[in-house]
Tab-separated table of C-alpha atoms in Angstrom:
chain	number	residue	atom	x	y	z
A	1	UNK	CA	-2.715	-10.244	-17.296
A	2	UNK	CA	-1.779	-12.985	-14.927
A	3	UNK	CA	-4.479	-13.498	-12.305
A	4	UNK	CA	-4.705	-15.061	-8.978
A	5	UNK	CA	-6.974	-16.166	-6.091
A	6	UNK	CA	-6.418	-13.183	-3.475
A	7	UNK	CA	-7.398	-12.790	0.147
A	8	UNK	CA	-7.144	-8.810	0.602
A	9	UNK	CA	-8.019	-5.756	-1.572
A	10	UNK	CA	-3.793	-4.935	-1.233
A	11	UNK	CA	-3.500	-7.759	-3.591
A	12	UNK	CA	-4.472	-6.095	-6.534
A	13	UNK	CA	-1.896	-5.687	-9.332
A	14	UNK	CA	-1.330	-2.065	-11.003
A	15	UNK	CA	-2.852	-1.005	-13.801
A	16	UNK	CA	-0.170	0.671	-16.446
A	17	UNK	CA	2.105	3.370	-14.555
A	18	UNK	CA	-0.307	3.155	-11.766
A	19	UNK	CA	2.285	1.798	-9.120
A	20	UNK	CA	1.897	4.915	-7.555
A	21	UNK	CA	-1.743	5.049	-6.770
A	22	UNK	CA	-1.882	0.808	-6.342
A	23	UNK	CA	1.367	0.904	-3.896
A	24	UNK	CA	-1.295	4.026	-1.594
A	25	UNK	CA	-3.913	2.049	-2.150
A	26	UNK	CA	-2.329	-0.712	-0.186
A	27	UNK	CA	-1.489	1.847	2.788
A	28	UNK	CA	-4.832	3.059	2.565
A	29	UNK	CA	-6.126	-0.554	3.677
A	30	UNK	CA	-3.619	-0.838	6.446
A	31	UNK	CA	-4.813	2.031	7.750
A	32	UNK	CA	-8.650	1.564	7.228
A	33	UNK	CA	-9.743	3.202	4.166
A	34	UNK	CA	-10.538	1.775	1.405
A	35	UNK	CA	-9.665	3.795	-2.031
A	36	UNK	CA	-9.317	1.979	-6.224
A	37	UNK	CA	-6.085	2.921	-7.826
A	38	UNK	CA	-8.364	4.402	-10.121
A	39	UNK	CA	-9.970	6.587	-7.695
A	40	UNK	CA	-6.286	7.978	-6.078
A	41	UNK	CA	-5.415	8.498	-9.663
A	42	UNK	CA	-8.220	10.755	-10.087
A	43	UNK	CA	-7.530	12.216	-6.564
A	44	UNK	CA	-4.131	12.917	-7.688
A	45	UNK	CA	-4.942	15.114	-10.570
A	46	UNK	CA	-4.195	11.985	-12.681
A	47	UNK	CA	-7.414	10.841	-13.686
A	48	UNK	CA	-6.294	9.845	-17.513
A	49	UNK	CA	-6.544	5.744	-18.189
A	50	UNK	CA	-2.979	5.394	-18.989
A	51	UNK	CA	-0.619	7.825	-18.159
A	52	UNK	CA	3.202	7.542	-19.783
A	53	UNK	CA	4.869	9.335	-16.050
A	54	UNK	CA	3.074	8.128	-13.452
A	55	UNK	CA	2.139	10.343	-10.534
A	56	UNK	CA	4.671	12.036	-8.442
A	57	UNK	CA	5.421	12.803	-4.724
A	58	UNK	CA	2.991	15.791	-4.482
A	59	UNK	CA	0.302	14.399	-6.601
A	60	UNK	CA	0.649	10.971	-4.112
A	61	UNK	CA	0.202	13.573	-0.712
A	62	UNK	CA	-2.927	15.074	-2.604
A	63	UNK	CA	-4.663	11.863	-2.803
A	64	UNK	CA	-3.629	11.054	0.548
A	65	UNK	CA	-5.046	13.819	2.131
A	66	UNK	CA	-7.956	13.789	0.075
A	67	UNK	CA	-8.191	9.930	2.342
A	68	UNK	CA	-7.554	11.563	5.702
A	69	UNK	CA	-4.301	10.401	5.916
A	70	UNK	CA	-1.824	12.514	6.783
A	71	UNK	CA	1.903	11.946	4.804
A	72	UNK	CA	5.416	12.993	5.689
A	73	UNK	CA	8.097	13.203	3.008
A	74	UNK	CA	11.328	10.917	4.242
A	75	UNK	CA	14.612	11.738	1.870
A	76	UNK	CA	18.198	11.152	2.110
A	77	UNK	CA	20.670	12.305	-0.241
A	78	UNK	CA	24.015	10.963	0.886
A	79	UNK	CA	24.103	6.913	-0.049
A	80	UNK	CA	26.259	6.231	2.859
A	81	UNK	CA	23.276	6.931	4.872
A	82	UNK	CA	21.158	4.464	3.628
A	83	UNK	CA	20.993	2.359	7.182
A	84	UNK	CA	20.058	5.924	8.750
A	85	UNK	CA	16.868	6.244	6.138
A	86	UNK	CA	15.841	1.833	6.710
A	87	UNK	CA	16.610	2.693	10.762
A	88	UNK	CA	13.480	6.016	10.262
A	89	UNK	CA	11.713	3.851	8.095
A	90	UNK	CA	11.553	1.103	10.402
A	91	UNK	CA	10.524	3.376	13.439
A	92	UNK	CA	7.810	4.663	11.409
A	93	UNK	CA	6.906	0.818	10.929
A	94	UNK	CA	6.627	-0.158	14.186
A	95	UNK	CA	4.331	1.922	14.885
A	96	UNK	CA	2.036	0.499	12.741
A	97	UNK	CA	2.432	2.554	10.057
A	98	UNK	CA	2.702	2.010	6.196
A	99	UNK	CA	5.161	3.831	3.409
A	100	UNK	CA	5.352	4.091	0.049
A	101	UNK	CA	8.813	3.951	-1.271
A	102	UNK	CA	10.457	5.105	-4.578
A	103	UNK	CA	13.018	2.365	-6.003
A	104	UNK	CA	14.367	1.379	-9.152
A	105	UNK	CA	16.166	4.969	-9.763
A	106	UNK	CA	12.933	6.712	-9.445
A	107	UNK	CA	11.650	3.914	-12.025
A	108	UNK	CA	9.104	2.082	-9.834
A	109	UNK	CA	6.603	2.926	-6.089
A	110	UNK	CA	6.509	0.398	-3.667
A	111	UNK	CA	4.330	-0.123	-0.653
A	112	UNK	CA	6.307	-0.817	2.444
A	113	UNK	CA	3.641	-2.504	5.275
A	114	UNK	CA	5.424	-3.894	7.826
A	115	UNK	CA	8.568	-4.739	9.801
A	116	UNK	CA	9.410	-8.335	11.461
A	117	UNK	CA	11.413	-7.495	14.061
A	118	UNK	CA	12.330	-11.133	15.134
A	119	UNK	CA	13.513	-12.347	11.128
A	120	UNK	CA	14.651	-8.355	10.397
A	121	UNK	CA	12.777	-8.160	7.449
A	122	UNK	CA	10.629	-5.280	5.929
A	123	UNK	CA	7.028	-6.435	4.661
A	124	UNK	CA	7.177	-4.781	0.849
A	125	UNK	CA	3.740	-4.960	-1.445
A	126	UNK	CA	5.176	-4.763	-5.227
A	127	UNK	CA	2.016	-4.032	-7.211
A	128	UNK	CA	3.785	-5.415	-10.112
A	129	UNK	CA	4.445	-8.794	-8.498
A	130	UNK	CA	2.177	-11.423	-10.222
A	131	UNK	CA	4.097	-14.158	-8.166
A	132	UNK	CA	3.900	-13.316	-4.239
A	133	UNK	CA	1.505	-10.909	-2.236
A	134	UNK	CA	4.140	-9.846	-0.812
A	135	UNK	CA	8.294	-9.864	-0.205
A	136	UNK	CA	9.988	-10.115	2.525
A	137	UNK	CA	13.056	-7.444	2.228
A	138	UNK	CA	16.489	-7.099	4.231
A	139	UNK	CA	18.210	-4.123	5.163
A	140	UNK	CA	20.503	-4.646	2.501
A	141	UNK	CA	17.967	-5.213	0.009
A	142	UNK	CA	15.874	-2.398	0.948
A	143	UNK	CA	19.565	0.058	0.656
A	144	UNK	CA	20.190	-1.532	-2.280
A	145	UNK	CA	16.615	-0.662	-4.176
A	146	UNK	CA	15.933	1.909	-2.585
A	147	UNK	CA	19.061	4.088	-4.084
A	148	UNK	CA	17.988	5.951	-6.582
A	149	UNK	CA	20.756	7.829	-9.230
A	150	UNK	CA	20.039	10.051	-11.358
A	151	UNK	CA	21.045	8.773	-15.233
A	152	UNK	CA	20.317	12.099	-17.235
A	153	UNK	CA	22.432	14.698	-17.540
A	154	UNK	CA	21.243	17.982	-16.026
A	155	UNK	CA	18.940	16.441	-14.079
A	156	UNK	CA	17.868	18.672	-11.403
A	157	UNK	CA	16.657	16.123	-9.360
A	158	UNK	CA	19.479	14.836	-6.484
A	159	UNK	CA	20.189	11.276	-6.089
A	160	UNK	CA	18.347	9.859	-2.934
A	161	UNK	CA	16.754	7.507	-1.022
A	162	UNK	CA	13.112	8.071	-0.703
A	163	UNK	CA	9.691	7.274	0.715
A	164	UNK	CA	6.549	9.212	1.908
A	165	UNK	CA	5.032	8.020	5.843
A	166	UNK	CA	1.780	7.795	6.233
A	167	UNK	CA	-0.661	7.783	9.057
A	168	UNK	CA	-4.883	8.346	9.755
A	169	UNK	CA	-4.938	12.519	9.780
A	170	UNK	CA	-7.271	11.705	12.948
A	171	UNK	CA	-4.227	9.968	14.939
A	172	UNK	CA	-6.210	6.525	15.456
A	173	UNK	CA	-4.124	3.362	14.864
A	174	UNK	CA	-4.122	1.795	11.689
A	175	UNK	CA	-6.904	-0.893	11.523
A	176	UNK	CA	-4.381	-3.960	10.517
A	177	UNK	CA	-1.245	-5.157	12.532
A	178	UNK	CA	0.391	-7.413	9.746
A	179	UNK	CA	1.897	-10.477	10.889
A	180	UNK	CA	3.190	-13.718	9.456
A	181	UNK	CA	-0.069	-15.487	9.900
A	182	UNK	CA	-2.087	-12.744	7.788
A	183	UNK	CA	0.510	-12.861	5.244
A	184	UNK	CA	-0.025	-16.388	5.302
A	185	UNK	CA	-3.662	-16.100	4.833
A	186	UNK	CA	-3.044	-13.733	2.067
A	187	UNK	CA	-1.169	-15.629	-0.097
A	188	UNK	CA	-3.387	-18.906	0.477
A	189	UNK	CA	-6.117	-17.026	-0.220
A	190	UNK	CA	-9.845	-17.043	1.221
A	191	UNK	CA	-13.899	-17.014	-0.001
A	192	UNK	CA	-13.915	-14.051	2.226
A	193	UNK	CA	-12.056	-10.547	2.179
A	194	UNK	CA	-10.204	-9.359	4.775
A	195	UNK	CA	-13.013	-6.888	5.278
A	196	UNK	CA	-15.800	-8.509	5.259
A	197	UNK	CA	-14.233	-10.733	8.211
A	198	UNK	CA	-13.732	-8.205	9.854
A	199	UNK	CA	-16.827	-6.909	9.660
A	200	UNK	CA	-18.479	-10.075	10.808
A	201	UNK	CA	-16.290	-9.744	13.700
A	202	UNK	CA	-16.854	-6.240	14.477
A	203	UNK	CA	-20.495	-6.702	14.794
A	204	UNK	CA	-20.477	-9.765	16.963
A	205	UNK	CA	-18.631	-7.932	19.406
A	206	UNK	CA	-20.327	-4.843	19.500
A	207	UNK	CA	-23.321	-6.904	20.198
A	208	UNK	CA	-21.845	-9.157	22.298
A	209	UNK	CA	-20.813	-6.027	24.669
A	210	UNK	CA	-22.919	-4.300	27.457
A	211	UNK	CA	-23.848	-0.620	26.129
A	212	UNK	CA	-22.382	1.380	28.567
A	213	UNK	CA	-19.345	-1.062	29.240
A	214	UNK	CA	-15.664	0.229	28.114
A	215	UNK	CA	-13.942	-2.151	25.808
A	216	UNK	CA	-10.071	-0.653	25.910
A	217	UNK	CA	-9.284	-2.891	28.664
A	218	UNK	CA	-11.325	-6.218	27.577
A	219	UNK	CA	-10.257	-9.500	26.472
A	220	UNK	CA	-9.394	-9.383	22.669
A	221	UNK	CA	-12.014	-11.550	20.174
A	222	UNK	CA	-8.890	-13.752	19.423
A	223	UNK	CA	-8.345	-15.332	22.916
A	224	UNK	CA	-11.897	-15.901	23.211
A	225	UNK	CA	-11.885	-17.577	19.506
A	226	UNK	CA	-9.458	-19.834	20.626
A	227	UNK	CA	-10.831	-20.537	23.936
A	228	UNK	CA	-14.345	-21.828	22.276
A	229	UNK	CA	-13.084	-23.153	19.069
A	230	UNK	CA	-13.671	-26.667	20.215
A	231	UNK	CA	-17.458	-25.935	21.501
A	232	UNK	CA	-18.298	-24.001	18.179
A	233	UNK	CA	-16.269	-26.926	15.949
A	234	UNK	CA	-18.290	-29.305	17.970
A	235	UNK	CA	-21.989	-27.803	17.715
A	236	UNK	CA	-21.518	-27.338	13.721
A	237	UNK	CA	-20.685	-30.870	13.718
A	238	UNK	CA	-23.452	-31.873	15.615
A	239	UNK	CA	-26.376	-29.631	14.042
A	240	UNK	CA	-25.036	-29.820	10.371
A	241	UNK	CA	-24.026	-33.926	10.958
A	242	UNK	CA	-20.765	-33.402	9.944
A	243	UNK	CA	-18.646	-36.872	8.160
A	244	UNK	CA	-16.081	-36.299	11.388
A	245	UNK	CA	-12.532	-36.025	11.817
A	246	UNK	CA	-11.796	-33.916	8.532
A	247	UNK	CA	-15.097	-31.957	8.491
A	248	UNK	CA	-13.691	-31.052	12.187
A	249	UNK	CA	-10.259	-30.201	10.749
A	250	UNK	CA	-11.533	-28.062	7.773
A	251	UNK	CA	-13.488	-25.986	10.411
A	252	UNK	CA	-11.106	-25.464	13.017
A	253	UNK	CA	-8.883	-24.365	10.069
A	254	UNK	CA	-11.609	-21.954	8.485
A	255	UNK	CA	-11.645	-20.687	12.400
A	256	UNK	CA	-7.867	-20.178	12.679
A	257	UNK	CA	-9.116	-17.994	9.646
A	258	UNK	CA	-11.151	-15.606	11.517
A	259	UNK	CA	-8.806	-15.553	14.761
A	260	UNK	CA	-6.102	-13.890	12.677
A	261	UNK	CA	-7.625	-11.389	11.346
A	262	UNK	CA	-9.374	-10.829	14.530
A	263	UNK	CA	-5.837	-10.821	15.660
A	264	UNK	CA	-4.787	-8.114	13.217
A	265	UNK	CA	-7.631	-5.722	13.788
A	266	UNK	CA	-6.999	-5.875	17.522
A	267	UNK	CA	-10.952	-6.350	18.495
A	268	UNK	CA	-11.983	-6.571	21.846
A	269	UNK	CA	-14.541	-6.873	24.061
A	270	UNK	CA	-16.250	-6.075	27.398
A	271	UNK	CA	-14.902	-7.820	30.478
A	272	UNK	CA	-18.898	-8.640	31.034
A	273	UNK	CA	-19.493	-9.596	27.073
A	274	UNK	CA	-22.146	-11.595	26.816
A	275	UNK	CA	-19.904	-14.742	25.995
A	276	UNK	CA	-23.212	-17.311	25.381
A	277	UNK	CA	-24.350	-14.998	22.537
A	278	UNK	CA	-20.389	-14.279	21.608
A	279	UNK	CA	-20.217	-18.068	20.819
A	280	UNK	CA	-24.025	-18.416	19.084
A	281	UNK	CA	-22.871	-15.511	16.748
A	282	UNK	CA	-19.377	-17.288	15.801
A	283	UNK	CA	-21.484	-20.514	15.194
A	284	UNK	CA	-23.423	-19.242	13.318
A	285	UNK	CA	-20.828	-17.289	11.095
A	286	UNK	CA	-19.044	-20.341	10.929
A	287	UNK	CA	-22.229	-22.532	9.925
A	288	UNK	CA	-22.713	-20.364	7.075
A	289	UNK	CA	-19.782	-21.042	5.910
A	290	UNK	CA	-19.855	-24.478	6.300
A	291	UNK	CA	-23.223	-25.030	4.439
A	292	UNK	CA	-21.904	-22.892	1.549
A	293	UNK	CA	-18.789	-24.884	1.477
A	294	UNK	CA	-20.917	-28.040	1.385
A	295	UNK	CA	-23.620	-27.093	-0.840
């Protein structure tokens, strides 16, 4: 199997007729859980290494739930409808939301991430792809996959366009906002996952924020990334005696790093954050890095 340097666990190809379970393993991140294709399989009433049919609609809503995510069943039977069924999936999208979608005349699951509403494009996760992390799909290219006819005679089964909506059973956000930058970062790959940047993040400013102090209408960890960058990039340099102007360039990169994803998790912090220990914490994250990178 082909591999490749990844930056997040929705990278990871399918294993045979597993689309299903590595297409809701993808929403699953988006939405902050973390689940194996292996383990959905399982949670699916699937839990055979190879399987010849895949898993179907209902066994896909099992798992789901099993995940606390809460799935809704989008279908449309007429194909001159199709810009109706990309127009619900797209709401559903901008909400933050993440799909699965059947293509391929019921061949092949897909998981559908995203909308760019300024290039028009859907944000599609093919866990088949060996080439991309993800595509970026039209309208027209989402109609025209997303039809699926029936070829056997008899078939009970209607033609249709398809895909199941998820969202956290609890009604919180998803965790991730994709954006270009992320998918960016995805396909260059990273040292780190996605979650354990996060998680670096997360702690620094939970600490970083005054007990009792409400965080919903703080500053967001990204501003404050860039507005300190330079004093961070500069103290590395000085304490670790950096070689100069492309040590400095490699870490304000690796920094760019962290303010995206702090960016797509949407962290924030109190207006009265402690902002001295704020920037100790990202130099020292940083650091870290930049020792391990060195030695």
């Amino acid at each position: 199997m082909h591999q490749r340097e990844t930056f997040a666990p929705l990278c990871q190809l399918q294993l045979p007729s597993h689309c299903g379970p590595c297409s809701l393993s993808s929403c699953l991140f988006i939405l902050g859980t973390t689940a194996t294709q292996r383990q959905l399989a399982r949670a699916a009433g699937r839990p055979m290494r190879v399987f010849a049919h895949g898993i179907d609609e209902e066994g896909l809503r099992r798992a789901a739930e099993t995940y606390g995510v809460a799935s809704e069943f989008l279908l449309v039977e007429e194909r001159h409808r199709g810009r109706q069924f990309a127009t619900r999936l797209r709401r559903h999208l901008n909400l933050g939301n993440p799909a699965i979608m059947l293509v391929d005349h019921f061949e092949h699951w897909v998981a559908v991430i995203g909308y760019l509403r300024h290039r028009h494009r859907f944000i599609v996760v093919d866990p088949k792809d060996e080439d991309s992390v993800s595509r970026l799909w039209s309208e027209q290219a989402l109609i025209r996959r997303g039809w699926n006819a029936v070829a056997a005679q008899g078939s009970c089964e209607p033609n249709q366009f398809f895909a199941i909506l998820l969202a956290r059973a609890d009604g919180e956000p998803a965790r991730w906002q994709v954006s270009e930058a992320w998918l960016r970062l995805c396909e260059r790959g990273s040292d780190d996952t996605a979650d354990r940047m996060a998680n670096d993040l997360t702690e620094v400013a939970r600490l970083a924020s005054p007990g009792r102090d409400a965080i919903s209408d703080g500053p967001y960890l990204a501003e404050l990334i860039e507005e300190y960058r330079d004093r961070i990039v500069d103290s590395i340099i000085h304490w670790a005696k950096g070689s100069g102007e492309r040590d400095r360039g490699d870490l304000r990169a690796f920094s760019r790093d962290y303010q995206i994803v702090a960016s797509a998790t949407g962290i924030r912090v109190a207006k009265r954050c402690d902002r001295p220990y704020l920037v100790a914490q990202l130099t020292a994250i940083l650091c870290s890095y930049w020792w391990g990178a060195r030695f």
